[in-house]
XYZ file of C-alpha atoms in Angstrom:
452
model
C 90.301 136.036 111.924
C 93.379 134.932 113.876
C 93.578 131.247 114.821
C 96.285 129.565 116.894
C 96.806 125.775 116.927
C 98.481 124.128 119.932
C 99.993 120.999 118.391
C 99.832 122.205 114.790
C 102.222 119.529 113.491
C 99.782 116.649 113.906
C 98.299 115.137 110.774
C 94.731 116.231 111.536
C 95.623 119.612 113.048
C 97.812 120.507 110.074
C 94.937 119.678 107.729
C 92.581 121.950 109.686
C 95.233 124.681 109.669
C 95.415 124.409 105.876
C 91.638 124.774 105.661
C 91.912 127.936 107.777
C 94.610 129.324 105.490
C 92.338 128.643 102.529
C 89.648 130.698 104.297
C 92.187 133.555 104.520
C 92.472 133.253 108.299
C 95.713 134.388 109.917
C 97.166 131.137 111.238
C 99.783 130.521 113.897
C 100.673 127.401 115.799
C 103.200 125.561 117.886
C 104.569 122.059 118.198
C 107.299 120.319 120.131
C 109.364 119.694 117.010
C 109.570 120.666 113.368
C 108.243 118.239 110.776
C 107.039 118.110 107.185
C 103.658 119.605 108.079
C 105.042 122.552 110.063
C 107.468 123.371 107.242
C 104.667 123.201 104.668
C 102.425 125.484 106.740
C 105.255 127.970 107.276
C 105.848 128.091 103.520
C 102.160 128.930 103.063
C 102.329 131.859 105.467
C 101.510 130.393 108.871
C 103.580 131.529 111.852
C 105.122 128.407 113.371
C 106.688 128.196 116.838
C 108.861 125.193 117.677
C 108.361 124.640 121.372
C 105.386 125.776 123.405
C 105.446 128.934 125.478
C 102.977 131.383 126.999
C 104.633 134.047 124.841
C 103.124 132.425 121.740
C 99.612 133.346 122.912
C 98.889 136.908 121.803
C 95.874 138.882 123.069
C 94.575 139.499 119.525
C 94.039 135.777 118.830
C 90.366 135.085 118.102
C 90.426 131.312 118.557
C 92.776 128.748 120.102
C 92.480 125.134 118.902
C 94.179 122.316 120.804
C 94.622 118.565 120.398
C 93.506 115.852 122.790
C 97.157 115.416 123.763
C 97.296 118.943 125.236
C 96.612 119.072 128.973
C 95.673 121.996 131.259
C 99.274 122.275 132.483
C 100.450 123.202 128.970
C 101.844 126.773 129.083
C 99.895 127.900 126.010
C 96.662 126.365 127.317
C 97.150 128.133 130.653
C 97.916 131.470 128.998
C 94.891 131.230 126.689
C 92.687 130.524 129.723
C 94.292 133.393 131.615
C 93.514 135.777 128.743
C 89.974 134.343 128.495
C 90.446 133.547 124.811
C 87.937 131.372 122.975
C 89.201 127.769 122.962
C 88.012 124.697 121.074
C 89.326 121.156 120.898
C 90.364 119.820 117.504
C 87.192 117.758 117.251
C 84.940 120.657 118.287
C 86.444 122.812 115.554
C 86.196 119.970 113.040
C 82.514 119.630 113.934
C 81.960 123.332 113.228
C 83.734 123.037 109.876
C 81.631 120.008 108.926
C 78.392 121.887 109.569
C 79.180 124.061 106.541
C 78.830 121.004 104.281
C 75.484 119.411 103.442
C 76.949 116.010 102.516
C 79.475 115.137 105.211
C 80.915 111.657 105.754
C 82.656 110.584 108.975
C 84.531 107.277 109.058
C 84.913 105.620 112.467
C 86.089 102.286 113.830
C 88.936 100.758 115.785
C 90.719 99.893 112.520
C 90.612 100.876 108.876
C 89.658 104.543 109.199
C 92.496 105.976 107.128
C 92.199 103.349 104.395
C 88.420 103.748 104.055
C 88.638 107.545 104.188
C 91.258 107.373 101.445
C 89.107 105.036 99.344
C 86.161 107.428 99.607
C 88.405 110.400 98.876
C 89.667 108.859 95.641
C 86.200 107.612 94.695
C 84.565 111.038 95.132
C 87.461 112.907 93.516
C 87.565 110.613 90.478
C 83.780 110.906 90.194
C 84.130 114.710 89.838
C 82.341 115.462 93.121
C 85.135 117.830 94.245
C 85.147 116.936 97.972
C 86.943 118.603 100.852
C 89.023 115.928 102.585
C 90.832 115.365 105.882
C 92.661 112.037 106.057
C 95.053 110.591 108.621
C 97.746 109.651 106.140
C 99.608 110.824 103.068
C 97.364 110.096 100.075
C 99.200 110.497 96.776
C 96.034 111.238 94.797
C 95.507 114.449 96.782
C 99.226 115.123 97.364
C 98.984 114.992 101.141
C 96.567 114.694 104.025
C 93.950 117.244 102.981
C 92.124 118.622 99.979
C 90.086 121.798 99.631
C 87.059 121.264 97.401
C 84.245 123.451 96.135
C 81.215 121.272 96.759
C 78.904 120.202 99.571
C 80.921 116.999 100.105
C 83.211 116.692 103.141
C 85.067 113.466 104.028
C 86.938 112.938 107.294
C 88.098 110.356 109.784
C 86.240 110.211 113.099
C 88.371 109.060 116.036
C 86.723 107.645 119.149
C 89.619 108.530 121.480
C 88.414 110.952 124.171
C 84.959 110.604 122.535
C 86.181 113.075 119.918
C 83.815 111.771 117.235
C 80.809 112.794 119.323
C 81.495 116.390 118.250
C 80.627 115.405 114.672
C 77.146 115.314 113.120
C 77.609 113.755 109.674
C 75.061 112.846 107.041
C 76.803 109.487 106.642
C 78.517 107.754 109.541
C 80.630 104.662 108.905
C 81.474 102.171 111.671
C 84.085 99.684 110.463
C 84.507 97.674 113.672
C 84.510 98.050 117.455
C 87.159 96.517 119.712
C 88.819 97.256 123.031
C 91.338 100.067 122.542
C 92.303 103.390 124.139
C 91.742 101.807 127.540
C 93.630 104.684 129.148
C 90.434 106.673 128.475
C 87.605 104.132 128.198
C 86.852 102.031 131.285
C 85.731 98.979 129.338
C 84.620 97.600 125.994
C 80.998 98.197 127.018
C 81.728 101.903 127.418
C 83.327 101.944 123.959
C 80.255 100.258 122.451
C 77.975 102.872 124.008
C 80.192 105.642 122.647
C 79.792 104.286 119.112
C 76.037 104.103 119.676
C 76.052 107.817 120.500
C 78.081 108.452 117.342
C 75.413 106.733 115.249
C 72.730 108.781 116.998
C 74.574 111.903 115.805
C 74.069 110.896 112.167
C 71.531 113.036 110.307
C 67.973 111.695 110.086
C 68.187 111.984 106.287
C 71.420 109.999 106.178
C 72.667 106.537 107.101
C 74.984 104.679 109.410
C 76.923 102.205 107.247
C 78.314 99.555 109.586
C 80.087 96.198 109.757
C 77.355 93.710 110.582
C 79.833 90.834 110.935
C 81.061 92.519 114.130
C 78.871 91.600 117.118
C 80.023 94.688 119.023
C 78.768 96.856 116.161
C 75.417 95.055 116.172
C 75.130 95.637 119.911
C 75.927 99.328 119.489
C 73.315 99.818 116.768
C 70.505 97.662 118.152
C 67.089 99.191 117.315
C 68.592 102.379 115.853
C 67.046 103.672 112.594
C 68.698 104.210 109.202
C 71.445 101.641 109.691
C 72.784 99.519 106.831
C 74.748 96.505 108.029
C 77.242 94.962 105.606
C 79.584 92.001 105.544
C 79.954 88.378 104.518
C 77.202 87.089 106.805
C 73.943 86.512 104.939
C 71.953 88.176 107.739
C 73.349 91.579 106.780
C 71.434 94.168 104.762
C 74.281 94.242 102.239
C 76.073 90.940 101.636
C 79.469 90.533 99.954
C 79.106 87.857 97.260
C 81.187 86.298 94.472
C 84.414 87.370 96.154
C 87.810 86.123 95.009
C 91.450 87.213 95.105
C 94.070 87.491 92.390
C 97.673 86.324 92.827
C 98.539 89.571 94.646
C 95.666 89.246 97.097
C 93.615 92.012 95.500
C 89.881 91.480 95.848
C 87.096 91.054 93.294
C 83.506 90.965 94.548
C 79.890 92.094 94.248
C 77.393 93.297 96.854
C 73.833 92.071 97.228
C 71.694 94.907 98.594
C 68.087 93.840 99.027
C 67.148 92.379 95.626
C 69.877 94.249 93.727
C 73.370 93.035 92.862
C 75.887 95.896 92.853
C 79.134 95.360 90.992
C 81.311 93.690 90.118
C 84.049 95.632 91.907
C 87.817 95.229 91.873
C 90.321 96.791 94.239
C 94.107 97.135 94.069
C 94.875 96.587 97.749
C 95.178 93.092 99.255
C 93.262 91.262 101.924
C 89.787 90.322 103.036
C 89.730 93.318 105.392
C 90.154 95.681 102.443
C 87.104 94.189 100.729
C 85.224 95.157 103.903
C 86.705 98.667 103.840
C 85.835 99.036 100.164
C 82.284 97.803 100.770
C 81.752 100.539 103.363
C 82.984 103.136 100.868
C 80.897 101.725 98.001
C 77.654 101.619 100.005
C 78.157 105.181 101.225
C 78.693 106.464 97.695
C 75.737 104.431 96.405
C 73.410 105.852 99.063
C 74.779 109.299 98.199
C 73.439 108.743 94.656
C 76.785 108.429 92.892
C 76.239 106.393 89.685
C 77.365 102.778 89.933
C 79.801 102.996 87.014
C 81.568 105.927 88.695
C 81.774 103.964 91.934
C 83.307 101.005 90.091
C 85.906 103.219 88.442
C 86.606 105.227 91.588
C 87.176 102.261 93.898
C 89.422 100.588 91.299
C 91.470 103.800 91.061
C 92.542 103.617 94.712
C 96.151 102.425 95.009
C 96.735 102.711 98.746
C 97.948 105.272 101.261
C 101.332 105.736 102.908
C 102.064 103.398 105.826
C 99.253 101.011 104.891
C 100.739 97.853 103.343
C 103.301 100.118 101.663
C 106.131 98.641 99.608
C 109.334 100.490 100.542
C 112.056 98.763 98.511
C 114.432 95.804 98.323
C 117.082 94.832 100.873
C 119.117 92.526 98.683
C 116.748 89.723 97.682
C 114.292 90.678 100.436
C 111.228 92.900 99.970
C 110.595 95.546 102.648
C 107.056 96.695 103.468
C 105.610 98.981 106.129
C 102.219 99.060 107.835
C 100.628 101.268 110.504
C 98.939 98.335 112.302
C 99.151 98.787 116.074
C 96.238 96.701 117.405
C 96.191 92.874 117.454
C 93.361 92.613 114.919
C 95.158 94.970 112.536
C 98.369 92.971 112.817
C 96.515 89.736 112.039
C 94.864 91.316 108.984
C 98.139 92.770 107.686
C 100.117 89.544 108.065
C 97.276 87.492 106.591
C 97.238 89.762 103.540
C 101.042 89.539 103.337
C 100.739 85.791 102.760
C 99.306 86.585 99.319
C 102.789 87.873 98.421
C 104.056 84.274 98.741
C 107.083 85.036 100.891
C 109.706 82.430 101.633
C 109.436 83.632 105.235
C 107.665 86.593 106.793
C 109.752 88.718 109.177
C 107.689 91.067 111.363
C 109.403 93.989 113.093
C 106.805 95.316 115.529
C 106.984 98.458 117.634
C 104.313 98.369 120.372
C 102.444 101.680 120.621
C 101.891 103.039 124.166
C 102.390 101.221 127.448
C 98.665 101.214 128.240
C 97.714 99.409 125.024
C 100.605 96.956 125.313
C 99.761 96.009 128.901
C 95.991 95.768 128.429
C 96.249 93.717 125.213
C 99.460 91.782 125.920
C 97.972 88.319 125.398
C 96.101 89.443 122.270
C 99.353 90.805 120.806
C 101.114 87.542 121.663
C 98.647 85.587 119.514
C 98.454 88.033 116.595
C 101.682 86.993 114.809
C 100.505 83.560 113.667
C 101.434 84.258 110.027
C 104.924 85.596 110.834
C 107.909 83.251 110.846
C 110.262 85.581 112.724
C 109.100 88.324 115.114
C 111.297 91.204 116.252
C 109.928 93.475 118.984
C 111.426 96.953 119.395
C 111.131 99.237 122.409
C 107.616 100.466 123.164
C 106.754 103.777 121.494
C 105.573 105.921 124.402
C 103.657 108.559 122.415
C 101.772 110.624 125.028
C 102.645 108.287 127.942
C 105.527 107.747 130.364
C 107.127 104.438 131.296
C 105.904 103.345 134.736
C 107.666 99.995 134.562
C 104.479 97.932 134.411
C 105.174 96.436 130.980
C 108.133 96.061 128.624
C 108.899 94.769 125.159
C 110.586 91.758 126.742
C 107.245 90.856 128.352
C 105.737 90.602 124.882
C 108.713 88.596 123.608
C 108.257 86.154 126.495
C 104.558 85.711 125.709
C 105.319 85.209 122.004
C 107.853 82.507 122.856
C 105.285 80.864 125.124
C 103.074 80.601 122.040
C 105.889 78.992 120.051
C 107.041 82.040 118.115
C 110.663 82.794 117.190
C 110.840 86.216 118.857
C 113.566 88.595 120.019
C 113.815 92.125 121.421
C 116.008 94.440 119.331
C 115.876 98.187 118.916
C 118.511 100.070 116.941
C 119.493 99.645 113.311
C 122.911 98.127 114.099
C 121.367 95.404 116.274
C 118.735 94.790 113.636
C 121.168 94.482 110.745
C 123.577 92.285 112.722
C 120.704 89.960 113.567
C 119.059 89.876 110.138
C 122.008 89.696 107.747
C 123.126 86.139 108.669
C 119.599 84.677 108.667
C 117.767 86.389 105.797
C 117.052 84.206 102.783
C 116.051 84.930 99.207
C 112.398 85.957 98.845
C 111.893 86.644 102.545
C 109.660 89.656 103.217
C 110.224 92.158 106.022
C 107.275 94.079 107.449
C 107.857 97.002 109.818
C 104.660 97.320 111.827
C 103.403 99.986 114.236
C 101.980 103.485 114.611
C 105.195 105.065 115.878
C 108.479 105.550 114.020
C 109.326 101.894 113.333
C 109.171 102.644 109.601
C 112.523 104.401 110.027
C 114.194 101.048 110.731
C 113.049 99.750 107.346
C 114.205 102.924 105.640
C 117.596 102.707 107.368
C 117.995 99.121 106.181
C 117.303 100.247 102.621
C 119.814 103.094 102.924
C 122.504 100.678 104.118
C 121.649 98.449 101.165
C 122.449 101.355 98.800
C 125.917 101.974 100.245
């Protein structure tokens, strides 16, 4: 079978392409630029085109798979339509792949999907359940963003953007939280809540929706639906986090009360209250999937983190440099709150806003999300799939931050950044690069300059 991927260099698309190669499909694909994933796929035998052209669409292709970022004016899309080739979106194809697995797990939510997917991936792998995995980050334990297993277990992220997760019909559906996001697609928070309700309705009747009951939006989405297990700190949940504490690094220790049973104790090696919530979702899913408790305890303790999630990058003189993928106000708050466990002298946040739509619609929320940062640097907005219409700028966010009493400035390139930081940095300060774009490169460039 010949399969062509339009946008093959994306983290999810590249994982699906690897699954196709493992099935001995003939794989080709295109992307706007070369990256680690395209090089890896080419080395495995895939035909990779840098740049997208109608010439890349051959008449003998059996299936064309495209990402949500591909629009009908794309030359390969148009040519595939012209040739009347079979076409599926990434999520439609993922849904078909999932149907081959009896025990599939789909992790959804505005935040925490990659971390929780990674926790489950490590837990199932260390418990010898041999899962197939698709994760939206580089997970060291599986040497990348995918794993091909030989069991009925399949673990994947489930993104709500464009209602993509409604193409999935898992045995276990996790909902970590629901907030306003992707407002370039969704008309309102109410529409988002209804979309998550539909996702839960897709969950198999012999499975469960494992969901954050501390989140009122989640409770609204799941009202009166069957087979839902609500978890959190609130005592009105089905599963209640109890006996929780943190060590000096902010790593959590806790148990879970489920009905009359106490599960645990559990320990995790990633900091923050939000990661106890992520771990609880993973633990409850594994427990309801009949994984023995001692294996769950060992598996969740074996998780050490995933790239770009509270990731230590190195030292810039006497200053620690970390990176995090947070790009929504709630994520930023959680990351900076967890960073306080590191006991910094001062916390320096370098934030790259992600998309103009998100920045404009959540401007005030972003302006109040840096409470735990002492110094805030805002870079240019990362456009991603959008174009700048002039409706919002990084300086707008800086102005709102200053209005809330924050020490904030707009800088962008590495020279500006270094010239600003070098005179003011103090021993034991901590720098966090934050955002879903390429802001991590600024931290890496600082570290490279430190080595010279």
